Amino acid sequence: MENEKVFAMSFGKVYPLLIAKAERKGRTRQEVFRVTTWLTGYTGEEITSLMTSEITYGDFFRKAPCLNPDRRKIKGSVCGVKVETVRDPLMQEIRYLDKLVDELAKGKDLEKILNRG
């Protein structure tokens, strides 16, 4: 039930919070866009447009043009939750983005975040 609340949240309200988290730690909006485009296949322009649309956070991931197959290589905890053990597939996609932004905020090199080979 708690997951449904997250899925129903407005993308336009949640995504700016991720940007703000990264910016507070000296990262840029463009870097957050870059990890998001890597993860989802959306372009930066599409993300900007979706931020002013009515799309829910769940639908942002459900309608992602091309989820990156390397996202399965994302490991570790964010908010005390190991992303690789999240059972709900949609919540796992959300946690992947949380983890990428968390890595940015912790100062990890952008290219190391994106090159998960």
Coordinates of C-alpha atoms in Angstrom, one line a residue, residues 32-112:
V32 CA 21.0 14.5 -12.3
F33 CA 19.5 14.7 -15.8
R34 CA 22.4 12.7 -17.2
V35 CA 21.9 9.8 -14.7
T36 CA 18.2 9.9 -15.3
T37 CA 18.6 9.7 -19.1
W38 CA 21.1 6.9 -18.7
L39 CA 18.6 5.0 -16.5
T40 CA 15.4 5.6 -18.4
G41 CA 16.1 6.6 -22.0
Y42 CA 14.3 9.9 -21.7
T43 CA 16.0 12.9 -23.2
G44 CA 16.7 16.0 -21.1
E45 CA 14.0 17.8 -23.0
E46 CA 11.5 15.1 -22.3
I47 CA 12.3 15.1 -18.6
T48 CA 11.9 18.9 -18.5
S49 CA 8.5 18.6 -20.2
L50 CA 7.4 15.8 -17.9
M51 CA 8.3 18.0 -14.9
T52 CA 5.4 20.3 -15.8
S53 CA 3.0 17.6 -16.9
E54 CA 0.5 15.6 -14.8
I55 CA 2.6 12.4 -15.0
T56 CA 2.9 10.4 -11.8
Y57 CA 6.2 9.1 -10.5
G58 CA 5.1 5.5 -11.2
D59 CA 4.1 6.3 -14.8
F60 CA 7.4 8.1 -15.4
F61 CA 9.1 4.7 -14.9
R62 CA 6.3 2.6 -16.5
K63 CA 6.5 4.7 -19.7
A64 CA 10.3 5.0 -19.8
P65 CA 11.4 4.7 -23.4
C66 CA 14.4 2.4 -22.8
L67 CA 15.4 1.2 -19.3
N68 CA 19.1 0.7 -19.3
P69 CA 19.9 -3.1 -19.0
D70 CA 23.0 -2.1 -16.9
R71 CA 20.7 -0.7 -14.2
R72 CA 20.7 -4.3 -12.8
K73 CA 24.3 -3.8 -11.8
I74 CA 23.4 -1.0 -9.4
K75 CA 24.0 -2.3 -5.9
G76 CA 24.0 -0.9 -2.4
S77 CA 21.7 0.8 0.0
V78 CA 19.8 4.0 -0.1
C79 CA 17.6 5.1 2.7
G80 CA 18.5 1.8 4.4
V81 CA 17.2 -0.3 1.6
K82 CA 19.4 -2.5 -0.6
V83 CA 18.2 -1.7 -4.1
E84 CA 19.1 -5.2 -5.4
T85 CA 16.6 -6.8 -2.9
V86 CA 13.6 -4.6 -3.6
R87 CA 10.8 -7.0 -4.6
D88 CA 8.4 -4.7 -6.4
P89 CA 9.8 -4.1 -9.9
L90 CA 8.5 -0.6 -10.2
M91 CA 9.8 0.4 -6.7
Q92 CA 13.1 -1.1 -7.7
E93 CA 13.3 1.3 -10.7
I94 CA 12.6 4.2 -8.4
R95 CA 15.2 3.0 -6.0
Y96 CA 17.8 2.8 -8.8
L97 CA 17.3 6.5 -9.5
D98 CA 17.5 7.2 -5.8
K99 CA 20.8 5.3 -5.6
L100 CA 22.3 7.1 -8.7
V101 CA 21.4 10.5 -7.2
D102 CA 22.7 9.4 -3.9
E103 CA 26.1 8.4 -5.5
L104 CA 26.2 11.8 -7.1
A105 CA 25.5 13.6 -3.8
K106 CA 28.3 11.6 -2.2
G107 CA 30.8 12.9 -4.7
K108 CA 31.2 9.8 -6.9
D109 CA 32.6 10.6 -10.3
L110 CA 29.8 10.8 -12.9
E111 CA 31.6 8.5 -15.4
K112 CA 32.1 5.8 -12.7

